[in-house]
Coordinates of C-alpha atoms and ligand atoms in Angstrom, one line a residue:
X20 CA 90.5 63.7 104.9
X21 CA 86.9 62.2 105.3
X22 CA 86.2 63.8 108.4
X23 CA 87.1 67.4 106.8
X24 CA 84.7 66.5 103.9
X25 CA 82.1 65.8 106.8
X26 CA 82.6 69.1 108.6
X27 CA 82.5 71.1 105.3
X28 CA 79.7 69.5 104.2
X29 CA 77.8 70.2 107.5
X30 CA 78.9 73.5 107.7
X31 CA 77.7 74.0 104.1
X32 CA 74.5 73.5 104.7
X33 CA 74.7 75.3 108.1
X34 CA 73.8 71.7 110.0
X35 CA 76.6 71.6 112.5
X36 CA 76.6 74.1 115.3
X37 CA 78.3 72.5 118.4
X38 CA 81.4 71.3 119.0
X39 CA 83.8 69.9 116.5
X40 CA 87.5 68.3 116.2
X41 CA 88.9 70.5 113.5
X42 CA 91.5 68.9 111.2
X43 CA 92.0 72.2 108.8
X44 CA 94.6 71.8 105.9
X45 CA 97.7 74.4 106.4
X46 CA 97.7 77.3 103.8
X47 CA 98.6 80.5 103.0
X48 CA 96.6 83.2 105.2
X49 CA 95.7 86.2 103.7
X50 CA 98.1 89.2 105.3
X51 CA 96.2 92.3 107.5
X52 CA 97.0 95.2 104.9
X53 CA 95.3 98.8 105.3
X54 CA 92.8 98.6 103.7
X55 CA 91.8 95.5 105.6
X56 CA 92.5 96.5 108.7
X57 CA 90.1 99.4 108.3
X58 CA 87.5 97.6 106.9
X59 CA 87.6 95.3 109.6
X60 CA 86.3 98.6 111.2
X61 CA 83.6 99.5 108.2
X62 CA 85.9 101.7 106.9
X63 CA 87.8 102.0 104.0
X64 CA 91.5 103.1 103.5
X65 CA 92.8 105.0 100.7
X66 CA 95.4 106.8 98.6
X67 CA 96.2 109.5 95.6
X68 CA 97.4 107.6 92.8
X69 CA 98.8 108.7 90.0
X70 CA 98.3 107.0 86.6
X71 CA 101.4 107.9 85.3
X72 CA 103.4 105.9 87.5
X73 CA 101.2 102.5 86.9
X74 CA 103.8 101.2 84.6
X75 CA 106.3 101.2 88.3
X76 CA 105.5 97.4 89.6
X77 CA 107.1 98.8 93.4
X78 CA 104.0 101.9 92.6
X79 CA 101.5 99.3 91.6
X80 CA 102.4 96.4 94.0
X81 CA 101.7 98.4 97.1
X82 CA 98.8 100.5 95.7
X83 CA 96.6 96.9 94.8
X84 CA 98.0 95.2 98.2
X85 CA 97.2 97.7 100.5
X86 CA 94.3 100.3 99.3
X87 CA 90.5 99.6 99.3
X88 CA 89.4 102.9 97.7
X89 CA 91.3 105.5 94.9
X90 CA 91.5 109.3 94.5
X91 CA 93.2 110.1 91.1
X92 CA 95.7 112.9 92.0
X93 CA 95.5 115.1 89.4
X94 CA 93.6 113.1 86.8
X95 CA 90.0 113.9 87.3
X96 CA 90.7 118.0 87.7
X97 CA 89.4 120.8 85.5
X98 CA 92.7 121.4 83.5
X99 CA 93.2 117.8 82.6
X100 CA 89.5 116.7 81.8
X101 CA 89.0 119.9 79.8
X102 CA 92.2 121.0 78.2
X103 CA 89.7 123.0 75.6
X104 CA 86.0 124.4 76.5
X105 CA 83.6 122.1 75.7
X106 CA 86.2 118.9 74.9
X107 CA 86.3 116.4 77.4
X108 CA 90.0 114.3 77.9
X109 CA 89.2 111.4 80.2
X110 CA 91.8 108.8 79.3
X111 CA 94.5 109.3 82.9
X112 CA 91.6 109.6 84.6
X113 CA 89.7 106.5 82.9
X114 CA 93.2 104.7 83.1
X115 CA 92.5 105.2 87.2
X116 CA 89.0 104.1 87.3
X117 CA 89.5 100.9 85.1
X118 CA 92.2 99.6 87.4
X119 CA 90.6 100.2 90.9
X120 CA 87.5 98.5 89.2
X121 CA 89.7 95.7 88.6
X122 CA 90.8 95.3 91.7
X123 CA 87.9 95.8 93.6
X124 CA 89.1 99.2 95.0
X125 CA 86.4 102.1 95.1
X126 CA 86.6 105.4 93.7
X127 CA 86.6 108.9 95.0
X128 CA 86.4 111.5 92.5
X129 CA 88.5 114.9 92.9
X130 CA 87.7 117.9 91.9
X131 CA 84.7 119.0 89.8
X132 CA 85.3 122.9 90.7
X133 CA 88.3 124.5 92.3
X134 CA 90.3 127.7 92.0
X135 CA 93.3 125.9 91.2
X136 CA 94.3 123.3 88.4
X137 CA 91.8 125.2 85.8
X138 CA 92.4 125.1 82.1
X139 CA 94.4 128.3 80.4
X140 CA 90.9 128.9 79.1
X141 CA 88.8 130.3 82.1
X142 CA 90.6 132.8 83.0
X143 CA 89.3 134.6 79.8
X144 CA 86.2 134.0 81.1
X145 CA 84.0 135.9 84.3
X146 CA 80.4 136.5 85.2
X147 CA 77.8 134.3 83.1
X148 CA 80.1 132.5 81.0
X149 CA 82.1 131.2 83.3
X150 CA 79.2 130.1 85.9
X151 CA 78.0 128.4 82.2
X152 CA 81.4 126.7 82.0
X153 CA 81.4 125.6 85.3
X154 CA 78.1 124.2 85.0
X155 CA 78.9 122.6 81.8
X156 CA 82.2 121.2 83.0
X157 CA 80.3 119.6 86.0
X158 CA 77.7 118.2 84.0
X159 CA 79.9 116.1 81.5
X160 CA 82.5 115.0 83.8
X161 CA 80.1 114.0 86.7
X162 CA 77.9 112.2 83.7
X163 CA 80.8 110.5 82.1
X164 CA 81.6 108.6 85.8
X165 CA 77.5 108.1 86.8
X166 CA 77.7 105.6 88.8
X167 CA 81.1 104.6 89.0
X168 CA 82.2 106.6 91.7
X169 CA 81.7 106.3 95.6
X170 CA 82.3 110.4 96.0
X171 CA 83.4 113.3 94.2
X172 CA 84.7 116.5 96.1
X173 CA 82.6 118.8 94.0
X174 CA 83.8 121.9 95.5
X175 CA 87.9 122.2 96.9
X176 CA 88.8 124.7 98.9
X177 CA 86.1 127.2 99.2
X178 CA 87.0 129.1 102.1
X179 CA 89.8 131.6 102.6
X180 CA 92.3 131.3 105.5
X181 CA 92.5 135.0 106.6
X182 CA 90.6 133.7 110.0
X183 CA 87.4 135.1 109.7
X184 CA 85.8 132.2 107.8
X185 CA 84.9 134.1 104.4
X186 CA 85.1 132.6 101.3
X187 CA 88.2 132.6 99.6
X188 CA 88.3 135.2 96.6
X189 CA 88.2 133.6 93.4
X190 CA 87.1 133.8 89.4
X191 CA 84.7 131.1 90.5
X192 CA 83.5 133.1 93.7
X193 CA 83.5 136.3 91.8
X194 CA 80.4 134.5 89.9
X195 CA 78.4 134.9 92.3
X196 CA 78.0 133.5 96.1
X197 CA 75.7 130.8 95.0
X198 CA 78.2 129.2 92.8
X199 CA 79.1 126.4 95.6
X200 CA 75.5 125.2 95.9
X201 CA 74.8 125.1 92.2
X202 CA 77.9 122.8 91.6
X203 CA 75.9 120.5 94.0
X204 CA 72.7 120.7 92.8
X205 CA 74.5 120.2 89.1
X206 CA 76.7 117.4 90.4
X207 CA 73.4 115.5 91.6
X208 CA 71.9 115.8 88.4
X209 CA 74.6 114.3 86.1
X210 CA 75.4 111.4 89.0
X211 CA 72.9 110.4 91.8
X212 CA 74.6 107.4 93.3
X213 CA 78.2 109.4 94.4
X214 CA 78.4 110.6 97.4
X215 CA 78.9 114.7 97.0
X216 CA 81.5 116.1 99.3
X217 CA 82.8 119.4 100.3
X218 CA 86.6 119.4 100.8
X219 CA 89.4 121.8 102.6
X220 CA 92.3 122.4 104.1
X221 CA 93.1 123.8 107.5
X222 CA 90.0 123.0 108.8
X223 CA 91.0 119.7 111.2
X224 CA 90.1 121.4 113.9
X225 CA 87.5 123.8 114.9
X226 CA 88.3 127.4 113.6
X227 CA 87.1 130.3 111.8
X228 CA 87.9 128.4 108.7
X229 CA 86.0 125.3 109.7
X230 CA 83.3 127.1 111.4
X231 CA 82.8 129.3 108.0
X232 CA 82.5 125.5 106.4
X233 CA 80.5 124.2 108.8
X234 CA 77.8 127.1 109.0
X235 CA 77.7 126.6 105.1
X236 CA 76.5 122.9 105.5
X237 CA 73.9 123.5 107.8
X238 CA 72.4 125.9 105.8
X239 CA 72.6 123.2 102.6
X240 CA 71.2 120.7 104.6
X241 CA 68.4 122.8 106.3
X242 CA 67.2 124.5 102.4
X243 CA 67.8 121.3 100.7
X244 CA 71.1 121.4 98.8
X245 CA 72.4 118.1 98.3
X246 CA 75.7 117.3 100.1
X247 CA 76.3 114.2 101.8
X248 CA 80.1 114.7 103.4
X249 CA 82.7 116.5 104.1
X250 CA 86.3 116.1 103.4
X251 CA 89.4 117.2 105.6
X252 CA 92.4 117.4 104.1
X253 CA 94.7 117.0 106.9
X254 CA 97.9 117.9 105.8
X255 CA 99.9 117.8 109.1
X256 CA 103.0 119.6 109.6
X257 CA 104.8 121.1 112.5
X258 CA 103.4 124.5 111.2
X259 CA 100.2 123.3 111.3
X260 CA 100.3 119.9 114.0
X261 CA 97.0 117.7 114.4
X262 CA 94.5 119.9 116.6
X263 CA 93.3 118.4 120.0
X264 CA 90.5 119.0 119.0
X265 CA 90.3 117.1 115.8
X266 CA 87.9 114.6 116.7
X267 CA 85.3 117.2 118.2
X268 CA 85.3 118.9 114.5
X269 CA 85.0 115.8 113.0
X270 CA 82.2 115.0 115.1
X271 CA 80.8 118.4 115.1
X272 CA 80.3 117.9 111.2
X273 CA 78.6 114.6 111.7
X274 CA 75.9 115.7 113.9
X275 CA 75.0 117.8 111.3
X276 CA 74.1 114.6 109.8
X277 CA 76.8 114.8 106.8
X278 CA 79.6 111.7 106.5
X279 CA 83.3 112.8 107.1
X280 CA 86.5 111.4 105.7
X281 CA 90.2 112.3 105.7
X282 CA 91.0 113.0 102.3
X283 CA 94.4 113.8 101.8
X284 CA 96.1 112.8 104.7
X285 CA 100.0 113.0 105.2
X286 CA 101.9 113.9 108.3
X287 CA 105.3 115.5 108.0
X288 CA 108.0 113.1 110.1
X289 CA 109.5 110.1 110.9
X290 CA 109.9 107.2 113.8
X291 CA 107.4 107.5 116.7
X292 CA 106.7 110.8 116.6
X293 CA 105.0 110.4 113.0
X294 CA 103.8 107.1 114.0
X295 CA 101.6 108.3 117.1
X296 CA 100.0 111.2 115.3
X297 CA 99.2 108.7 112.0
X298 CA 97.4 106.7 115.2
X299 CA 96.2 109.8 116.4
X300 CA 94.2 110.2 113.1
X301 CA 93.2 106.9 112.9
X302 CA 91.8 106.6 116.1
X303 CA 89.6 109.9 115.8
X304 CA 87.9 108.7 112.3
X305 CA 87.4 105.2 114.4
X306 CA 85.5 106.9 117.3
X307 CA 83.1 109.2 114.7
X308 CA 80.4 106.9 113.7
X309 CA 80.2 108.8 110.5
X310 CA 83.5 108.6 109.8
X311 CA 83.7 106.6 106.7
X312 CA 87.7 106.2 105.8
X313 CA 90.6 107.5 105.4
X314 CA 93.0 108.6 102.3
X315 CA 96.6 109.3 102.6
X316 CA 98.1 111.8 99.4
X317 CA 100.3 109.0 98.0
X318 CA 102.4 105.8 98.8
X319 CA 105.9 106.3 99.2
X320 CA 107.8 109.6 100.4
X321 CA 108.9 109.9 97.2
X322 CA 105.7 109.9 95.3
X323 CA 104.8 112.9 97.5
X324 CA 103.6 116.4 96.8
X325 CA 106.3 117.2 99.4
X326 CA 108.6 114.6 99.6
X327 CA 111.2 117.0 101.8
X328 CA 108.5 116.2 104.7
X329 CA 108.4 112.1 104.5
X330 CA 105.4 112.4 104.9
X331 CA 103.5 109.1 103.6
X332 CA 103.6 105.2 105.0
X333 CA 105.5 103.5 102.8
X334 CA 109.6 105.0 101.9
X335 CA 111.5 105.7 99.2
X336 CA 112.0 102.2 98.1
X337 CA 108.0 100.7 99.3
X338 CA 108.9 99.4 102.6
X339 CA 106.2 100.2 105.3
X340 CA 107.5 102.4 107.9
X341 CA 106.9 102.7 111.6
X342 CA 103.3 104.4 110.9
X343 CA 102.3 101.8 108.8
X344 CA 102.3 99.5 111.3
X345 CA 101.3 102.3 114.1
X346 CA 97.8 103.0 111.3
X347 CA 97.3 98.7 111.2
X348 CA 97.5 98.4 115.2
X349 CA 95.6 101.6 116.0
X350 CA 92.7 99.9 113.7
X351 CA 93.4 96.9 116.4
X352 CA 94.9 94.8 113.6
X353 CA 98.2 92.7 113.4
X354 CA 100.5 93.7 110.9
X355 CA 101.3 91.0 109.2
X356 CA 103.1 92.3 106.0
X357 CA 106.5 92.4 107.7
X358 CA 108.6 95.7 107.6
X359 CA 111.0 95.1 105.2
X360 CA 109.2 93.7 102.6
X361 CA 109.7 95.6 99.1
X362 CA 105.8 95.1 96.9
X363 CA 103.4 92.7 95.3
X364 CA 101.9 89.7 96.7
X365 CA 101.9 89.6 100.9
X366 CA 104.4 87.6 102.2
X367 CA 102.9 86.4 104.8
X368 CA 101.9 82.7 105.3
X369 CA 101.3 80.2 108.6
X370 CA 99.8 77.2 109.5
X371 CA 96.9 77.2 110.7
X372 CA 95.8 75.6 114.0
X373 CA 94.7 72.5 113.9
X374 CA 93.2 70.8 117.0
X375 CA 89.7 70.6 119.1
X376 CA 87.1 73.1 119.0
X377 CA 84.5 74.5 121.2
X378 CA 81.4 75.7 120.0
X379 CA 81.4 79.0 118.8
X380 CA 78.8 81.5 117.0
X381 CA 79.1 83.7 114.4
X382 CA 77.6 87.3 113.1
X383 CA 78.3 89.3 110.2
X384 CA 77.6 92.8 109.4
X385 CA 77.7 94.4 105.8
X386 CA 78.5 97.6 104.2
X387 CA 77.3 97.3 100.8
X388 CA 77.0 99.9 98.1
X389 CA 75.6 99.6 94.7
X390 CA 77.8 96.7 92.8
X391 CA 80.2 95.7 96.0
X392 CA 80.7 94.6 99.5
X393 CA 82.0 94.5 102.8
X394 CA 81.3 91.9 105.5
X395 CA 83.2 91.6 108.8
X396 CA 82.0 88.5 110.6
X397 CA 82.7 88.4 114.4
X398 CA 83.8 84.5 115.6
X399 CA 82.6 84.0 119.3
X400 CA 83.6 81.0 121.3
X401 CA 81.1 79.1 123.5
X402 CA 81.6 78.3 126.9
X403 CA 84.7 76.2 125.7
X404 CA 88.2 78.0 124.4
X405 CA 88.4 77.5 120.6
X406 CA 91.8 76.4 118.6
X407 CA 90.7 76.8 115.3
X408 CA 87.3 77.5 114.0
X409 CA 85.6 76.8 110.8
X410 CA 82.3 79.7 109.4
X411 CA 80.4 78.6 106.3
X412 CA 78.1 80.8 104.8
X413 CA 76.3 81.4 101.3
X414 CA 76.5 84.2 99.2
X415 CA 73.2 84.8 96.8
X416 CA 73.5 84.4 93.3
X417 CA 75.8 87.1 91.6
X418 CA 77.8 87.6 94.3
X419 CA 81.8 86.7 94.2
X420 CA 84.6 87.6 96.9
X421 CA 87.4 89.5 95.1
X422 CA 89.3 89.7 98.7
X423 CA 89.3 88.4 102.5
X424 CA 91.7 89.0 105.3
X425 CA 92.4 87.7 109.0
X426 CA 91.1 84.2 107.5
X427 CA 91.6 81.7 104.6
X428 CA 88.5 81.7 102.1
X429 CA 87.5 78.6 100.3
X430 CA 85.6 78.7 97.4
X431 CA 84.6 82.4 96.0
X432 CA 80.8 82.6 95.6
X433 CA 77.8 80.2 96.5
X434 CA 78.9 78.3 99.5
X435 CA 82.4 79.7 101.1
X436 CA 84.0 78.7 103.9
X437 CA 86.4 80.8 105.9
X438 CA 88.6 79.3 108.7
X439 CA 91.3 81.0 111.3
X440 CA 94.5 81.7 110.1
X441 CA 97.7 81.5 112.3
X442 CA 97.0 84.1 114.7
X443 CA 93.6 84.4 115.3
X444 CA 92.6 80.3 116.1
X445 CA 92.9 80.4 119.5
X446 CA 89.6 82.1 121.0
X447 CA 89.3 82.1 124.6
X448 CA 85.9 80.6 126.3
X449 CA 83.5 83.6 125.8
X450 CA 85.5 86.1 123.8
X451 CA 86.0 87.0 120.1
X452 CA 88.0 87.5 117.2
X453 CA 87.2 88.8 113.8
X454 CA 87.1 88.7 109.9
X455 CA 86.3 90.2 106.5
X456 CA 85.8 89.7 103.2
X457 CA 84.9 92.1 100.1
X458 CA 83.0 91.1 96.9
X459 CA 81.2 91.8 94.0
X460 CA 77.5 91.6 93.4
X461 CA 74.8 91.7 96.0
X462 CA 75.7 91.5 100.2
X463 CA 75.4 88.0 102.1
X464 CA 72.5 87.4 104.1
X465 CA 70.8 85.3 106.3
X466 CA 72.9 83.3 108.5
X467 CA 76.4 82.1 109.1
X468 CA 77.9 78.5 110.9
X469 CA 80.7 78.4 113.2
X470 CA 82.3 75.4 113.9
Ligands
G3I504 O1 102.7 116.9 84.6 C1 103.6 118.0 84.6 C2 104.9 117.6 84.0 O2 104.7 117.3 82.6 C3 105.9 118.7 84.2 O3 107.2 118.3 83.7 C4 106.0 119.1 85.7 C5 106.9 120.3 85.9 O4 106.6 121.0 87.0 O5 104.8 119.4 86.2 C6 103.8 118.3 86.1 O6 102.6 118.7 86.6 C7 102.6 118.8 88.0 C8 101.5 117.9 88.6 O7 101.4 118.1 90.0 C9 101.8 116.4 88.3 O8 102.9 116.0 89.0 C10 102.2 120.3 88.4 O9 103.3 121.1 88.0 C11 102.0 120.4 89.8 O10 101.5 121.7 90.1 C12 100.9 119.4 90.3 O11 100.8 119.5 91.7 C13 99.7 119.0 92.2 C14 99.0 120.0 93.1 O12 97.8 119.4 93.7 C15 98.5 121.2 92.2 O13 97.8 122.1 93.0 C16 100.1 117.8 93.1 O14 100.6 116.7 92.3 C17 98.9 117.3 93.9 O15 99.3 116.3 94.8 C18 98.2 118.4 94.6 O16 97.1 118.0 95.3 C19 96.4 118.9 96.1 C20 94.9 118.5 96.0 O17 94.5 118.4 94.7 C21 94.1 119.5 96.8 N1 94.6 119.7 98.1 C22 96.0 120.1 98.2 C23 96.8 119.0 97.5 C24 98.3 119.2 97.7 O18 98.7 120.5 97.1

C-alpha cells in the first residue's frame, strides 16, 4: 500500500521516469464505446436523437454510453422552431442541447434552411418576403444557440438529383440564386464559433450532384463566403450502395480546404454484409485528415426513419449488432461492451495487471474546442516489455474529466492518474498502446509521466 503511495506521489509530480514494480489496485475499466473508439482517432461519433423518446431509459442508456456528439432529429428545423413567423419555439430542441451539455456530448445543429420541414406559413410567402423570413429565421435561431453548438447545417439539400448538378427547385431557390450564401453569411453573424456546414444526399461519391456541390464551395471559399464543412448524408441502400469512390469525394472536398463529416449515416442490412460496409465508412472518414466524425440517423432499427431497412447499430431491443462491433474494430478498438448487453452503465470490468514494469514514455495530443476536450495519450514501452503502466499528468485550473476510456482515471481535475486496464497492460519492448480522456475547461498541457 505504501509503495503505491510512493509511485503516485512520484508520478504526481512527474519525478519517476524509469522503471518501476507496479502494484495497481484492481478496478472497474472503463468500456471502448463509439464514441471512444473514435476519439481515440480525434474524431467524434454521433447520432440523431430525438427528444421525445428521452423519457425511454433503453433510448437514453445507449445514447449517453455510446455517443460523443448530438444532432436533434427534427428539433432544431424550421417548422418546429417557428411554428408562427416571427415566434420562436425552442423547448425539444433546448430539451436536446441541455442533456448533451450534461453529458459532455457536443452539438451539431440541423437545419437553419431547407425545402422541407417548413412552417404552413412560408408557403404564403415568395420573392422579398420570404428571403426576409429566411434571414430572420436564421438570425434568431443561430443567436438563440451562439456558442453552444459545434456545427449547424445551414443549408440541406441544395442540389437537385436530375444529374446535371443544378440546384434543386424550390420556394427558397425561387428567391434568388444567392440565397445559399446569404444563409451563410447570416448564420456567421448570429453564431461565430459553430462550425457552418453544407449538407446533402446522394453525393458520397463523385457525381454530377457532388460536383454541382463541390464547384459551389470553391467558389464560397475563393470570394469569401464563410463555410467551414461539408456534410454527406450517406444514406446507404442497395439502390444506392457506398461508392468506390467514397473516400476520393471526401477527400476531394477536403483539399478544398473545408472539414467533412458523415451526417446521417445508416446502411440498409444485416450480419456481415452491413457490417463491412459500416467499416467501409469508417475507415474512409479515418484515412481523410479532415474528416472530423461521424453520425449515424438514430440508435436502434426501430428508432429509424426506415426501420424496414435495419439500418442503424444497435436492434430493436438496444443490443449492439455485428456493425457495432465491425464500426469499434475498424477504429482499431476492442469492443468491450459485450453483444448482448441491453443499456446504461457498461458492463464491462477486469483486473488490471499487476506486476513489473519497464520504462515507458508517454505523449498526448488534444483536440480542444471552446469549453471542452479531447486528449489521446500514446503509452510507449522502453527497451523493456511493460505489464502494467502508470501516466500522471496535470490538468490546469478549470479543467475536469467528465469521461476516459481504454484506462482507469484517478482523480478528475488537478493531478490525475490514468493506469492500463485489462487489455492494454501488456506493451511489448518498443511498441505502443493508447488512451483518452474528455473534459471540461481548458486542454492539458505540458508534460505527461509514464511509469
Ligand atoms: O410528430 C408527428 C406526430 O405527432 C404524428 O403523429 C406523426 C404522424 O406521421 O408524425 C410525426 O412527425 C413526423 C416526424 O418525422 C417525427 O417523427 C413527420 O411526420 C415525419 O415527416 C418526420 O420525418 C422526418 C423527416 O426527416 C422529414 O423530412 C424524420 O423523422 C427524420 O429522420 C428525417 O431526417 C431527414 C434529415 O432531416 C435530412 N436528410 C434526410 C433525413 C431522412 O429523411
Amino acid at each position: 500500500m505504501r509503495r503505491t503511495h510512493a509511485l503516485l506521489a512520484a508520478l504526481a509530480t512527474g519525478a519517476l521516469a524509469a522503471a518501476a514494480v507496479l502494484t495497481v489496485t484492481p478496478s472497474a475499466s472503463a468500456a471502448t464505446t463509439l464514441g471512444s473508439a473514435a476519439a481515440a482517432k480525434s474524431r467524434y461519433f454521433g447520432t440523431a436523437a430525438a427528444a421525445y423518446k428521452f423519457s425511454d431509459a433503453v433510448y437514453t442508456g445507449i445514447l449517453d454510453r455510446e455517443f460523443t456528439m448530438v444532432t436533434p432529429e427534427n428539433e432544431m428545423k424550421w417548422d418546429a422552431t417557428e411554428p408562427s413567423q416571427n415566434s420562436f419555439s425552442y423547448s425539444s430542441a433546448d430539451t436536446i442541447v441541455a442533456r448533451a451539455k450534461a453529458n459532455g456530448q457536443r452539438v451539431r445543429g440541423h437545419a437553419l434552411a431547407w425545402h422541407q420541414q417548413q412552417p404552413g406559413w412560408t408557403s404564403s410567402l415568395s420573392g422579398t418576403a420570404l428571403r426576409n423570413a429566411m434571414v430572420n429565421h436564421i438570425t434568431n435561431v443561430a443567436t438563440h444557440y451562439q456558442g453552444q453548438l459545434y456545427a449547424w447545417d445551414v443549408v440541406n439539400e441544395a442540389f437537385s438529383d436530375n444529374g446535371d448538378g443544378s440546384r434543386r427547385s424550390s420556394n427558397l431557390q425561387n428567391t434568388g440564386n444567392d440565397w445559399i450564401e446569404v444563409a451563410f453569411r447570416t448564420a456567421r453573424a448570429a453564431d461565430p464559433s459553430a462550425k457552418l456546414c453544407y449538407n446533402d444526399y446522394n453525393t458520397d461519391g463523385v457525381n454530377a450532384k457532388s460536383t454541382g456541390v463541390y464547384t459551389m464551395v470553391k467558389d464560397f471559399l475563393a470570394r469569401g463566403v464563410p463555410i467551414d464543412c461539408v456534410g454527406f448524408q450517406s444514406h446507404i441502400n442497395s439502390a444506392s450502395p457506398l461508392p468506390s469512390d467514397y473516400q476520393a469525394n471526401l477527400q476531394r472536398f477536403a483539399d478544398l480546404g473545408v472539414e467533412v463529416q458523415i451526417t446521417e449515416l445508416d446502411i440498409a442490412g444485416s450480419g456481415t454484409a452491413q457490417a463491412t460496409t459500416y467499416a467501409n465508412v469508417v475507415k474512409a472518414c479515418l484515412a481523410v485528415t479532415k474528416c472530423t466524425g461521424i453520425t449515424v440517423w438514430g440508435i436502434r432499427d426501430s428508432d429509424s426513419w426506415r426501420s424496414g431497412d435495419t439500418p442503424l447499430l444497435f436492434d430493436n431491443n438496444g443490443n449492439p449488432k455485428q456493425a457495432y462491433d465491425a464500426v469499434i474494430a475498424a477504429f482499431g478498438a476492442t469492443p468491450t461492451s459485450p453483444s448482448g448487453s441491453v443499456s446504461g452503465s457498461p458492463s464491462a470490468s477486469s483486473s488490471p495487471s499487476t506486476g513489473t514494469g519497464g520504462s515507458c514514455t508517454a505523449t498526448f495530443t488534444n483536440n480542444a474546442w471552446t469549453g471542452g476536450f479531447v486528449t489521446t495519450v500514446t503509452v510507449k514501452a522502453g527497451a523493456t516489455a511493460l505489464t502494467g503502466w502508470k501516466v500522471a499528468l496535470t490538468l490546469p485550473s478549470g479543467a475536469a474529466i467528465t469521461n476516459s476510456w481504454s484506462a482507469t482515471a484517478s482523480g478528475s481535475s488537478g493531478a490525475v492518474t490514468f493506469s492500463n486496464v485489462g487489455y492494454n497492460g501488456s506493451v511489448a519492448a518498443g511498441a505502443s498502446t493508447s488512451f483518452g480522456f474528455q473534459g471540461t475547461g481548458p486542454a492539458p498541457t505540458g508534460t505527461a509521466a509514464c511509469a
